[in-house]
Every structure is written in C-alpha cells, then in structure tokens.
C-alpha cells in the first residue's frame, strides 16, 4: 500500500483524504503513552482539524463578545490564556486515559479505481486482480469484467493510460466536477495544474452497444454556457480546463486491449477564459 502511493500516487486511503495516513495519525511515538514530538510533520487531516478548532474558537469568542458588550468586565490576557490551557489539558488527559491501554492496529486499506487497477495490472504488470470467488483474473478477463461493472470504462481508461504514458500523475477529479486532474509530480508537491473533462466522439452510428457505453456523457450539455461554467469553476481552484476528445473507431467489435489502445484516438484542447483587459 505504501509503495503504490509513494512510487506513483495510486489509490486513496479509505480512512484518509488521499494519502493513507490513518495509522500514523492515530499512533503515538512513545508506544501510545507519550505525546507527539512538537516538530513532527502533521498530516493533511491534522492540519485541517487544527484550522477548524481555531476557527470555532474565534467564532465562539466573537459571540461571547457580542453578548457581553453591555457588561463591564476586566479580564487580563493571562487569565484568558490560563483558562484555555486548563481546558486543553483536561481534554488531553481524558483522551490519554481512554487510549492508554489500546493496541492500535492498521485497518486502513488502499482503494483503487478500475482505471488505476487495470493500469497497474496491464500497463505495469505489478498487480494481480481477483474476482469475488478469489479466482485470479487475466488481463483480458479483467478488461471484460470492468466493462460490465464500470460505466464508460474503456473511454476513461484510454484517457488515463494516455496521460500516464506522458508522465502525468492522474487522479480522480470528482471534487472539481471533472473526470481527472493532472499533477506534474504528485499531490504532495503542489496542486494539480490541469482539470480534464472527457468528451467521446463516435465516428460511426453503427456501433455495438455491448462493446462501447454509448450513454457515456450523452446527457451532458456540451454548449458554450456549459463550457464557461465549468471553466469558471476550474479558474476558482487555480486549474486550467482541458477538453479531452476520445475518437471512438467505427468498428469496436472484438477489439482486444492492444487494439483498443491503438485504434482509439485522443485529442485535447486547453481552454482559457478570455479577459480583454489582460490582452492589451
């Protein structure tokens, strides 16, 4: 699990935001009885939790300030700090007593999308895929199985394989309303630069419904207003929108994995919002 994350940023911890850090966050350095080192690096979840505590404390302080505006009270800074320290010590002692005799076991698992799992199996050859009866599946069997269980699997995998082959770290973009987000090095280094939306193009009307998911994105309103709305969302999160067109071949019957990768064509277009004042 750790190797898949550190050597390619594949998957997501089922108990973490992204990187599997649940065991590390919940374990202490001194066998469960000591405090964490003050200079120890914090996980993303811990940083977020600290920010929420600070915001909640500030909000509570503003409410109390409004309620006590009519009262004249003289409270020194030292008294406020002493009260906050007492509250923090009480909470910390309670948590320490409850967790003192608990033996922590790493129960977190790494979740992979069908595209990630098949890329590790077929593209890199480092992952074995089993069915529900614990039978080992070949690459061809996994290919057929994922087409049944995952909507638009072929189209999504073609795009995933394409950008991975170019050296990008490809992650799920559901959080930003797109299919994928692209990192130059990985999530731990800096934010994703590009947000990818997949748009399939059928070159023939006589395609086999059992081989290609023809309903994939057919209900999506690909108009200028839709594009501008999506682009505005990407701009707000400091990402550039990429329209990725997947050209589906006219004949898709009995295509093998290798044939699919060769026959399907990928074209991408970078979309940027035009601001006249910046073009002068």
PDB file of C-alpha atoms in Angstrom:
ATOM      1  CA  UNK A   1       0.000   0.000   0.000  1.00  0.00           C
ATOM      2  CA  UNK A   2       2.722   2.455   0.952  1.00  0.00           C
ATOM      3  CA  UNK A   3       4.786   1.540  -2.105  1.00  0.00           C
ATOM      4  CA  UNK A   4       1.900   2.122  -4.526  1.00  0.00           C
ATOM      5  CA  UNK A   5       1.364   5.573  -3.084  1.00  0.00           C
ATOM      6  CA  UNK A   6       4.970   6.712  -2.855  1.00  0.00           C
ATOM      7  CA  UNK A   7       6.008   5.339  -6.248  1.00  0.00           C
ATOM      8  CA  UNK A   8       3.178   6.638  -8.397  1.00  0.00           C
ATOM      9  CA  UNK A   9       0.452   8.087  -6.142  1.00  0.00           C
ATOM     10  CA  UNK A  10      -2.029   5.349  -6.954  1.00  0.00           C
ATOM     11  CA  UNK A  11      -5.261   4.946  -4.994  1.00  0.00           C
ATOM     12  CA  UNK A  12      -6.650   6.553  -1.862  1.00  0.00           C
ATOM     13  CA  UNK A  13      -6.734   5.523   1.785  1.00  0.00           C
ATOM     14  CA  UNK A  14     -10.276   4.585   2.792  1.00  0.00           C
ATOM     15  CA  UNK A  15      -9.819   6.374   6.148  1.00  0.00           C
ATOM     16  CA  UNK A  16      -7.838   9.351   4.844  1.00  0.00           C
ATOM     17  CA  UNK A  17      -8.348  12.254   2.479  1.00  0.00           C
ATOM     18  CA  UNK A  18      -5.813  10.940  -0.014  1.00  0.00           C
ATOM     19  CA  UNK A  19      -2.516   9.548   1.286  1.00  0.00           C
ATOM     20  CA  UNK A  20      -3.058   6.573   3.666  1.00  0.00           C
ATOM     21  CA  UNK A  21      -2.106   8.220   6.987  1.00  0.00           C
ATOM     22  CA  UNK A  22      -4.712   6.837   9.407  1.00  0.00           C
ATOM     23  CA  UNK A  23      -2.332   4.606  11.373  1.00  0.00           C
ATOM     24  CA  UNK A  24       0.342   7.268  11.519  1.00  0.00           C
ATOM     25  CA  UNK A  25      -2.133   9.913  12.699  1.00  0.00           C
ATOM     26  CA  UNK A  26      -3.555   7.728  15.453  1.00  0.00           C
ATOM     27  CA  UNK A  27      -0.343   6.235  16.796  1.00  0.00           C
ATOM     28  CA  UNK A  28       1.937   7.931  19.317  1.00  0.00           C
ATOM     29  CA  UNK A  29       5.685   7.932  19.272  1.00  0.00           C
ATOM     30  CA  UNK A  30       6.087   6.551  22.792  1.00  0.00           C
ATOM     31  CA  UNK A  31       4.124   3.297  22.444  1.00  0.00           C
ATOM     32  CA  UNK A  32       0.801   5.011  22.886  1.00  0.00           C
ATOM     33  CA  UNK A  33       1.640   6.730  26.186  1.00  0.00           C
ATOM     34  CA  UNK A  34       3.582   9.806  25.239  1.00  0.00           C
ATOM     35  CA  UNK A  35       2.882  12.988  23.404  1.00  0.00           C
ATOM     36  CA  UNK A  36       3.797  13.517  19.796  1.00  0.00           C
ATOM     37  CA  UNK A  37       7.004  15.326  19.094  1.00  0.00           C
ATOM     38  CA  UNK A  38       6.365  19.012  18.672  1.00  0.00           C
ATOM     39  CA  UNK A  39       8.356  19.189  15.430  1.00  0.00           C
ATOM     40  CA  UNK A  40       6.782  16.112  13.869  1.00  0.00           C
ATOM     41  CA  UNK A  41       5.246  16.742  10.467  1.00  0.00           C
ATOM     42  CA  UNK A  42       1.452  16.839  10.520  1.00  0.00           C
ATOM     43  CA  UNK A  43      -0.804  15.046   8.064  1.00  0.00           C
ATOM     44  CA  UNK A  44      -3.291  16.961   5.915  1.00  0.00           C
ATOM     45  CA  UNK A  45      -6.198  15.817   8.083  1.00  0.00           C
ATOM     46  CA  UNK A  46      -4.472  17.075  11.238  1.00  0.00           C
ATOM     47  CA  UNK A  47      -3.761  20.477   9.722  1.00  0.00           C
ATOM     48  CA  UNK A  48      -7.407  20.788   8.672  1.00  0.00           C
ATOM     49  CA  UNK A  49      -8.577  19.770  12.148  1.00  0.00           C
ATOM     50  CA  UNK A  50      -6.374  22.394  13.793  1.00  0.00           C
ATOM     51  CA  UNK A  51      -7.698  25.091  11.476  1.00  0.00           C
ATOM     52  CA  UNK A  52     -11.284  24.121  12.301  1.00  0.00           C
ATOM     53  CA  UNK A  53     -10.571  24.289  16.033  1.00  0.00           C
ATOM     54  CA  UNK A  54      -9.059  27.761  15.664  1.00  0.00           C
ATOM     55  CA  UNK A  55     -11.998  28.989  13.557  1.00  0.00           C
ATOM     56  CA  UNK A  56     -14.508  27.528  16.015  1.00  0.00           C
ATOM     57  CA  UNK A  57     -12.717  29.150  18.947  1.00  0.00           C
ATOM     58  CA  UNK A  58     -12.600  32.529  17.204  1.00  0.00           C
ATOM     59  CA  UNK A  59     -16.282  32.294  16.295  1.00  0.00           C
ATOM     60  CA  UNK A  60     -17.207  31.425  19.862  1.00  0.00           C
ATOM     61  CA  UNK A  61     -15.121  34.330  21.096  1.00  0.00           C
ATOM     62  CA  UNK A  62     -16.928  36.785  18.827  1.00  0.00           C
ATOM     63  CA  UNK A  63     -20.328  35.520  20.005  1.00  0.00           C
ATOM     64  CA  UNK A  64     -19.342  35.907  23.650  1.00  0.00           C
ATOM     65  CA  UNK A  65     -18.010  39.370  22.935  1.00  0.00           C
ATOM     66  CA  UNK A  66     -21.339  40.488  21.488  1.00  0.00           C
ATOM     67  CA  UNK A  67     -23.295  39.001  24.397  1.00  0.00           C
ATOM     68  CA  UNK A  68     -21.120  40.705  26.983  1.00  0.00           C
ATOM     69  CA  UNK A  69     -20.923  44.135  25.356  1.00  0.00           C
ATOM     70  CA  UNK A  70     -23.316  45.560  27.953  1.00  0.00           C
ATOM     71  CA  UNK A  71     -21.219  44.227  30.818  1.00  0.00           C
ATOM     72  CA  UNK A  72     -18.062  45.837  32.058  1.00  0.00           C
ATOM     73  CA  UNK A  73     -15.526  43.150  32.711  1.00  0.00           C
ATOM     74  CA  UNK A  74     -11.812  43.427  33.119  1.00  0.00           C
ATOM     75  CA  UNK A  75     -10.130  40.168  32.249  1.00  0.00           C
ATOM     76  CA  UNK A  76      -6.414  40.118  31.820  1.00  0.00           C
ATOM     77  CA  UNK A  77      -4.687  38.349  28.957  1.00  0.00           C
ATOM     78  CA  UNK A  78      -3.001  35.976  31.406  1.00  0.00           C
ATOM     79  CA  UNK A  79      -6.355  34.840  32.814  1.00  0.00           C
ATOM     80  CA  UNK A  80      -7.699  34.034  29.347  1.00  0.00           C
ATOM     81  CA  UNK A  81      -4.602  32.038  28.418  1.00  0.00           C
ATOM     82  CA  UNK A  82      -4.687  30.178  31.721  1.00  0.00           C
ATOM     83  CA  UNK A  83      -8.337  29.198  31.211  1.00  0.00           C
ATOM     84  CA  UNK A  84      -7.662  27.940  27.673  1.00  0.00           C
ATOM     85  CA  UNK A  85      -4.674  25.911  28.855  1.00  0.00           C
ATOM     86  CA  UNK A  86      -6.743  24.292  31.613  1.00  0.00           C
ATOM     87  CA  UNK A  87      -9.431  23.279  29.105  1.00  0.00           C
ATOM     88  CA  UNK A  88      -6.862  21.812  26.692  1.00  0.00           C
ATOM     89  CA  UNK A  89      -5.138  19.868  29.484  1.00  0.00           C
ATOM     90  CA  UNK A  90      -8.462  18.431  30.667  1.00  0.00           C
ATOM     91  CA  UNK A  91      -9.357  17.223  27.157  1.00  0.00           C
ATOM     92  CA  UNK A  92      -5.872  15.813  26.591  1.00  0.00           C
ATOM     93  CA  UNK A  93      -5.870  13.924  29.898  1.00  0.00           C
ATOM     94  CA  UNK A  94      -9.277  12.406  29.133  1.00  0.00           C
ATOM     95  CA  UNK A  95      -8.186  11.199  25.700  1.00  0.00           C
ATOM     96  CA  UNK A  96      -4.913   9.842  27.077  1.00  0.00           C
ATOM     97  CA  UNK A  97      -6.684   7.809  29.773  1.00  0.00           C
ATOM     98  CA  UNK A  98      -9.096   6.308  27.241  1.00  0.00           C
ATOM     99  CA  UNK A  99      -6.378   5.354  24.728  1.00  0.00           C
ATOM    100  CA  UNK A 100      -3.644   4.360  27.166  1.00  0.00           C
ATOM    101  CA  UNK A 101      -4.250   0.612  27.007  1.00  0.00           C
ATOM    102  CA  UNK A 102      -5.421   0.422  23.400  1.00  0.00           C
ATOM    103  CA  UNK A 103      -3.278  -1.552  20.948  1.00  0.00           C
ATOM    104  CA  UNK A 104      -3.654   0.194  17.617  1.00  0.00           C
ATOM    105  CA  UNK A 105      -3.944  -1.961  14.516  1.00  0.00           C
ATOM    106  CA  UNK A 106      -3.602  -0.631  10.996  1.00  0.00           C
ATOM    107  CA  UNK A 107      -7.044  -1.258   9.493  1.00  0.00           C
ATOM    108  CA  UNK A 108      -6.768   1.163   6.586  1.00  0.00           C
ATOM    109  CA  UNK A 109      -6.846  -0.170   3.041  1.00  0.00           C
ATOM    110  CA  UNK A 110      -5.955   1.381  -0.299  1.00  0.00           C
ATOM    111  CA  UNK A 111      -8.861   1.939  -2.684  1.00  0.00           C
ATOM    112  CA  UNK A 112      -8.153   1.881  -6.422  1.00  0.00           C
ATOM    113  CA  UNK A 113     -10.385   2.966  -9.271  1.00  0.00           C
ATOM    114  CA  UNK A 114     -10.935   0.468 -12.078  1.00  0.00           C
ATOM    115  CA  UNK A 115      -8.658   2.538 -14.293  1.00  0.00           C
ATOM    116  CA  UNK A 116      -5.850   2.546 -11.727  1.00  0.00           C
ATOM    117  CA  UNK A 117      -6.217  -1.169 -11.022  1.00  0.00           C
ATOM    118  CA  UNK A 118      -6.123  -2.120 -14.695  1.00  0.00           C
ATOM    119  CA  UNK A 119      -3.174   0.175 -15.411  1.00  0.00           C
ATOM    120  CA  UNK A 120      -1.214  -1.495 -12.606  1.00  0.00           C
ATOM    121  CA  UNK A 121      -2.235  -4.915 -13.923  1.00  0.00           C
ATOM    122  CA  UNK A 122      -1.853  -4.416 -17.676  1.00  0.00           C
ATOM    123  CA  UNK A 123       0.311  -1.314 -18.084  1.00  0.00           C
ATOM    124  CA  UNK A 124       2.885  -2.030 -15.371  1.00  0.00           C
ATOM    125  CA  UNK A 125       2.251  -5.703 -14.603  1.00  0.00           C
ATOM    126  CA  UNK A 126       2.648  -5.311 -10.837  1.00  0.00           C
ATOM    127  CA  UNK A 127      -0.889  -6.069  -9.626  1.00  0.00           C
ATOM    128  CA  UNK A 128      -2.969  -9.250  -9.567  1.00  0.00           C
ATOM    129  CA  UNK A 129      -6.748  -8.909  -9.796  1.00  0.00           C
ATOM    130  CA  UNK A 130      -9.090 -11.488  -8.236  1.00  0.00           C
ATOM    131  CA  UNK A 131     -12.846 -11.912  -8.534  1.00  0.00           C
ATOM    132  CA  UNK A 132     -15.268 -12.344  -5.623  1.00  0.00           C
ATOM    133  CA  UNK A 133     -14.525 -16.086  -5.543  1.00  0.00           C
ATOM    134  CA  UNK A 134     -10.768 -15.403  -5.168  1.00  0.00           C
ATOM    135  CA  UNK A 135     -10.039 -16.574  -8.705  1.00  0.00           C
ATOM    136  CA  UNK A 136      -7.082 -14.892 -10.377  1.00  0.00           C
ATOM    137  CA  UNK A 137      -8.162 -12.940 -13.462  1.00  0.00           C
ATOM    138  CA  UNK A 138      -6.043 -12.434 -16.536  1.00  0.00           C
ATOM    139  CA  UNK A 139      -5.701  -9.010 -18.143  1.00  0.00           C
ATOM    140  CA  UNK A 140      -8.289  -9.906 -20.796  1.00  0.00           C
ATOM    141  CA  UNK A 141     -10.751 -11.194 -18.179  1.00  0.00           C
ATOM    142  CA  UNK A 142     -10.279  -8.061 -16.081  1.00  0.00           C
ATOM    143  CA  UNK A 143     -10.811  -5.929 -19.187  1.00  0.00           C
ATOM    144  CA  UNK A 144     -14.158  -7.573 -19.908  1.00  0.00           C
ATOM    145  CA  UNK A 145     -15.231  -7.550 -16.253  1.00  0.00           C
ATOM    146  CA  UNK A 146     -14.520  -3.838 -15.793  1.00  0.00           C
ATOM    147  CA  UNK A 147     -16.558  -3.008 -18.902  1.00  0.00           C
ATOM    148  CA  UNK A 148     -19.589  -4.571 -17.218  1.00  0.00           C
ATOM    149  CA  UNK A 149     -19.142  -3.115 -13.737  1.00  0.00           C
ATOM    150  CA  UNK A 150     -17.784   0.355 -14.571  1.00  0.00           C
ATOM    151  CA  UNK A 151     -19.690   2.853 -16.714  1.00  0.00           C
ATOM    152  CA  UNK A 152     -17.634   4.144 -19.637  1.00  0.00           C
ATOM    153  CA  UNK A 153     -14.612   2.117 -18.556  1.00  0.00           C
ATOM    154  CA  UNK A 154     -12.920   1.895 -21.965  1.00  0.00           C
ATOM    155  CA  UNK A 155     -13.166   5.620 -22.663  1.00  0.00           C
ATOM    156  CA  UNK A 156     -11.974   6.552 -19.185  1.00  0.00           C
ATOM    157  CA  UNK A 157      -9.103   4.079 -19.292  1.00  0.00           C
ATOM    158  CA  UNK A 158      -7.910   5.261 -22.711  1.00  0.00           C
ATOM    159  CA  UNK A 159      -7.586   8.791 -21.321  1.00  0.00           C
ATOM    160  CA  UNK A 160      -5.992   7.563 -18.083  1.00  0.00           C
ATOM    161  CA  UNK A 161      -3.450   5.444 -19.968  1.00  0.00           C
ATOM    162  CA  UNK A 162      -2.722   8.321 -22.349  1.00  0.00           C
ATOM    163  CA  UNK A 163      -1.821  10.876 -19.685  1.00  0.00           C
ATOM    164  CA  UNK A 164       0.020   8.355 -17.525  1.00  0.00           C
ATOM    165  CA  UNK A 165       2.151   7.480 -20.560  1.00  0.00           C
ATOM    166  CA  UNK A 166       3.030  11.166 -20.904  1.00  0.00           C
ATOM    167  CA  UNK A 167       4.366  11.211 -17.350  1.00  0.00           C
ATOM    168  CA  UNK A 168       1.472  12.930 -15.585  1.00  0.00           C
ATOM    169  CA  UNK A 169       0.121  11.789 -12.231  1.00  0.00           C
ATOM    170  CA  UNK A 170      -3.580  11.234 -12.935  1.00  0.00           C
ATOM    171  CA  UNK A 171      -6.065  11.467 -10.077  1.00  0.00           C
ATOM    172  CA  UNK A 172      -9.854  11.462  -9.839  1.00  0.00           C
ATOM    173  CA  UNK A 173     -11.342  14.917 -10.441  1.00  0.00           C
ATOM    174  CA  UNK A 174     -14.817  14.388  -8.983  1.00  0.00           C
ATOM    175  CA  UNK A 175     -14.145  17.013  -6.318  1.00  0.00           C
ATOM    176  CA  UNK A 176     -13.827  19.687  -9.017  1.00  0.00           C
ATOM    177  CA  UNK A 177     -16.597  18.462 -11.313  1.00  0.00           C
ATOM    178  CA  UNK A 178     -14.277  16.893 -13.909  1.00  0.00           C
ATOM    179  CA  UNK A 179     -13.080  13.398 -14.764  1.00  0.00           C
ATOM    180  CA  UNK A 180      -9.384  13.726 -13.917  1.00  0.00           C
ATOM    181  CA  UNK A 181      -6.886  16.200 -12.533  1.00  0.00           C
ATOM    182  CA  UNK A 182      -3.249  16.149 -13.633  1.00  0.00           C
ATOM    183  CA  UNK A 183      -0.272  16.610 -11.319  1.00  0.00           C
ATOM    184  CA  UNK A 184       3.209  17.240 -12.659  1.00  0.00           C
ATOM    185  CA  UNK A 185       4.919  15.344  -9.812  1.00  0.00           C
ATOM    186  CA  UNK A 186       2.239  14.361  -7.308  1.00  0.00           C
ATOM    187  CA  UNK A 187      -0.268  15.666  -4.741  1.00  0.00           C
ATOM    188  CA  UNK A 188       2.360  16.037  -2.006  1.00  0.00           C
ATOM    189  CA  UNK A 189       4.439  18.504  -4.019  1.00  0.00           C
ATOM    190  CA  UNK A 190       1.912  21.017  -5.354  1.00  0.00           C
ATOM    191  CA  UNK A 191      -1.674  21.345  -6.538  1.00  0.00           C
ATOM    192  CA  UNK A 192      -2.898  19.883  -9.813  1.00  0.00           C
ATOM    193  CA  UNK A 193      -2.336  22.124 -12.823  1.00  0.00           C
ATOM    194  CA  UNK A 194      -4.999  20.803 -15.187  1.00  0.00           C
ATOM    195  CA  UNK A 195      -8.575  19.567 -14.925  1.00  0.00           C
ATOM    196  CA  UNK A 196      -9.645  17.110 -17.645  1.00  0.00           C
ATOM    197  CA  UNK A 197     -13.171  16.541 -18.911  1.00  0.00           C
ATOM    198  CA  UNK A 198     -13.723  13.603 -21.301  1.00  0.00           C
ATOM    199  CA  UNK A 199     -15.847  14.088 -24.426  1.00  0.00           C
ATOM    200  CA  UNK A 200     -16.348  10.973 -26.606  1.00  0.00           C
ATOM    201  CA  UNK A 201     -16.771  11.262 -30.369  1.00  0.00           C
ATOM    202  CA  UNK A 202     -18.387   8.391 -32.285  1.00  0.00           C
ATOM    203  CA  UNK A 203     -17.157   8.191 -35.873  1.00  0.00           C
ATOM    204  CA  UNK A 204     -19.954   5.830 -36.896  1.00  0.00           C
ATOM    205  CA  UNK A 205     -23.593   5.441 -35.989  1.00  0.00           C
ATOM    206  CA  UNK A 206     -23.395   1.646 -36.344  1.00  0.00           C
ATOM    207  CA  UNK A 207     -21.519   0.741 -33.190  1.00  0.00           C
ATOM    208  CA  UNK A 208     -22.050  -2.180 -30.878  1.00  0.00           C
ATOM    209  CA  UNK A 209     -23.817  -1.172 -27.655  1.00  0.00           C
ATOM    210  CA  UNK A 210     -22.341  -4.142 -25.797  1.00  0.00           C
ATOM    211  CA  UNK A 211     -18.779  -3.052 -26.516  1.00  0.00           C
ATOM    212  CA  UNK A 212     -18.971   0.699 -26.000  1.00  0.00           C
ATOM    213  CA  UNK A 213     -21.006   2.599 -23.423  1.00  0.00           C
ATOM    214  CA  UNK A 214     -22.924   4.824 -25.840  1.00  0.00           C
ATOM    215  CA  UNK A 215     -24.734   6.598 -22.987  1.00  0.00           C
ATOM    216  CA  UNK A 216     -21.485   7.861 -21.500  1.00  0.00           C
ATOM    217  CA  UNK A 217     -21.811  11.659 -21.357  1.00  0.00           C
ATOM    218  CA  UNK A 218     -24.614  11.753 -23.923  1.00  0.00           C
ATOM    219  CA  UNK A 219     -26.740  13.625 -21.382  1.00  0.00           C
ATOM    220  CA  UNK A 220     -24.046  16.265 -20.890  1.00  0.00           C
ATOM    221  CA  UNK A 221     -24.905  19.684 -22.309  1.00  0.00           C
ATOM    222  CA  UNK A 222     -21.796  20.470 -24.337  1.00  0.00           C
ATOM    223  CA  UNK A 223     -22.673  24.083 -25.070  1.00  0.00           C
ATOM    224  CA  UNK A 224     -20.774  27.325 -24.655  1.00  0.00           C
ATOM    225  CA  UNK A 225     -22.627  28.116 -21.430  1.00  0.00           C
ATOM    226  CA  UNK A 226     -21.760  24.687 -20.013  1.00  0.00           C
ATOM    227  CA  UNK A 227     -18.132  25.148 -21.009  1.00  0.00           C
ATOM    228  CA  UNK A 228     -17.893  28.604 -19.449  1.00  0.00           C
ATOM    229  CA  UNK A 229     -19.498  27.406 -16.214  1.00  0.00           C
ATOM    230  CA  UNK A 230     -17.046  24.534 -15.964  1.00  0.00           C
ATOM    231  CA  UNK A 231     -14.123  26.774 -16.849  1.00  0.00           C
ATOM    232  CA  UNK A 232     -15.111  29.282 -14.166  1.00  0.00           C
ATOM    233  CA  UNK A 233     -15.060  26.528 -11.538  1.00  0.00           C
ATOM    234  CA  UNK A 234     -11.579  25.498 -12.675  1.00  0.00           C
ATOM    235  CA  UNK A 235     -10.353  29.095 -12.538  1.00  0.00           C
ATOM    236  CA  UNK A 236     -11.570  29.446  -8.952  1.00  0.00           C
ATOM    237  CA  UNK A 237      -9.441  26.446  -7.904  1.00  0.00           C
ATOM    238  CA  UNK A 238      -6.462  27.651  -9.989  1.00  0.00           C
ATOM    239  CA  UNK A 239      -6.641  24.961 -12.660  1.00  0.00           C
ATOM    240  CA  UNK A 240      -6.719  25.050 -16.440  1.00  0.00           C
ATOM    241  CA  UNK A 241      -9.550  23.213 -18.164  1.00  0.00           C
ATOM    242  CA  UNK A 242      -8.612  20.563 -20.733  1.00  0.00           C
ATOM    243  CA  UNK A 243     -11.239  19.195 -23.123  1.00  0.00           C
ATOM    244  CA  UNK A 244     -10.130  15.657 -23.932  1.00  0.00           C
ATOM    245  CA  UNK A 245     -11.828  14.252 -27.034  1.00  0.00           C
ATOM    246  CA  UNK A 246     -11.779  10.466 -27.408  1.00  0.00           C
ATOM    247  CA  UNK A 247     -12.340   9.449 -31.035  1.00  0.00           C
ATOM    248  CA  UNK A 248     -14.025   6.038 -30.994  1.00  0.00           C
ATOM    249  CA  UNK A 249     -13.331   3.805 -34.016  1.00  0.00           C
ATOM    250  CA  UNK A 250     -16.186   2.806 -36.304  1.00  0.00           C
ATOM    251  CA  UNK A 251     -15.662  -0.895 -35.532  1.00  0.00           C
ATOM    252  CA  UNK A 252     -15.393  -1.819 -31.869  1.00  0.00           C
ATOM    253  CA  UNK A 253     -16.499  -5.451 -32.007  1.00  0.00           C
ATOM    254  CA  UNK A 254     -13.988  -7.978 -30.685  1.00  0.00           C
ATOM    255  CA  UNK A 255     -11.319  -5.383 -30.046  1.00  0.00           C
ATOM    256  CA  UNK A 256      -8.591  -6.629 -27.705  1.00  0.00           C
ATOM    257  CA  UNK A 257      -6.809  -4.437 -25.195  1.00  0.00           C
ATOM    258  CA  UNK A 258      -3.893  -3.681 -27.509  1.00  0.00           C
ATOM    259  CA  UNK A 259      -6.216  -2.967 -30.435  1.00  0.00           C
ATOM    260  CA  UNK A 260      -8.282  -0.568 -28.348  1.00  0.00           C
ATOM    261  CA  UNK A 261      -5.249   1.426 -27.295  1.00  0.00           C
ATOM    262  CA  UNK A 262      -4.101   1.624 -30.929  1.00  0.00           C
ATOM    263  CA  UNK A 263      -7.475   2.353 -32.543  1.00  0.00           C
ATOM    264  CA  UNK A 264      -8.855   4.877 -30.058  1.00  0.00           C
ATOM    265  CA  UNK A 265      -7.515   8.380 -30.662  1.00  0.00           C
ATOM    266  CA  UNK A 266      -7.118  11.107 -28.066  1.00  0.00           C
ATOM    267  CA  UNK A 267      -7.082  14.840 -28.796  1.00  0.00           C
ATOM    268  CA  UNK A 268      -7.028  17.502 -26.125  1.00  0.00           C
ATOM    269  CA  UNK A 269      -7.695  21.232 -26.190  1.00  0.00           C
ATOM    270  CA  UNK A 270      -6.724  23.717 -23.479  1.00  0.00           C
ATOM    271  CA  UNK A 271      -9.488  26.193 -22.643  1.00  0.00           C
ATOM    272  CA  UNK A 272      -8.826  29.560 -21.040  1.00  0.00           C
ATOM    273  CA  UNK A 273     -11.234  32.359 -20.223  1.00  0.00           C
ATOM    274  CA  UNK A 274     -10.689  35.420 -22.366  1.00  0.00           C
ATOM    275  CA  UNK A 275     -10.197  38.580 -20.305  1.00  0.00           C
ATOM    276  CA  UNK A 276      -9.890  41.586 -22.667  1.00  0.00           C
ATOM    277  CA  UNK A 277      -8.163  43.782 -20.084  1.00  0.00           C
ATOM    278  CA  UNK A 278      -5.298  41.292 -19.842  1.00  0.00           C
ATOM    279  CA  UNK A 279      -4.869  41.029 -23.616  1.00  0.00           C
ATOM    280  CA  UNK A 280      -3.971  44.671 -24.127  1.00  0.00           C
TER     281      UNK A 280
END
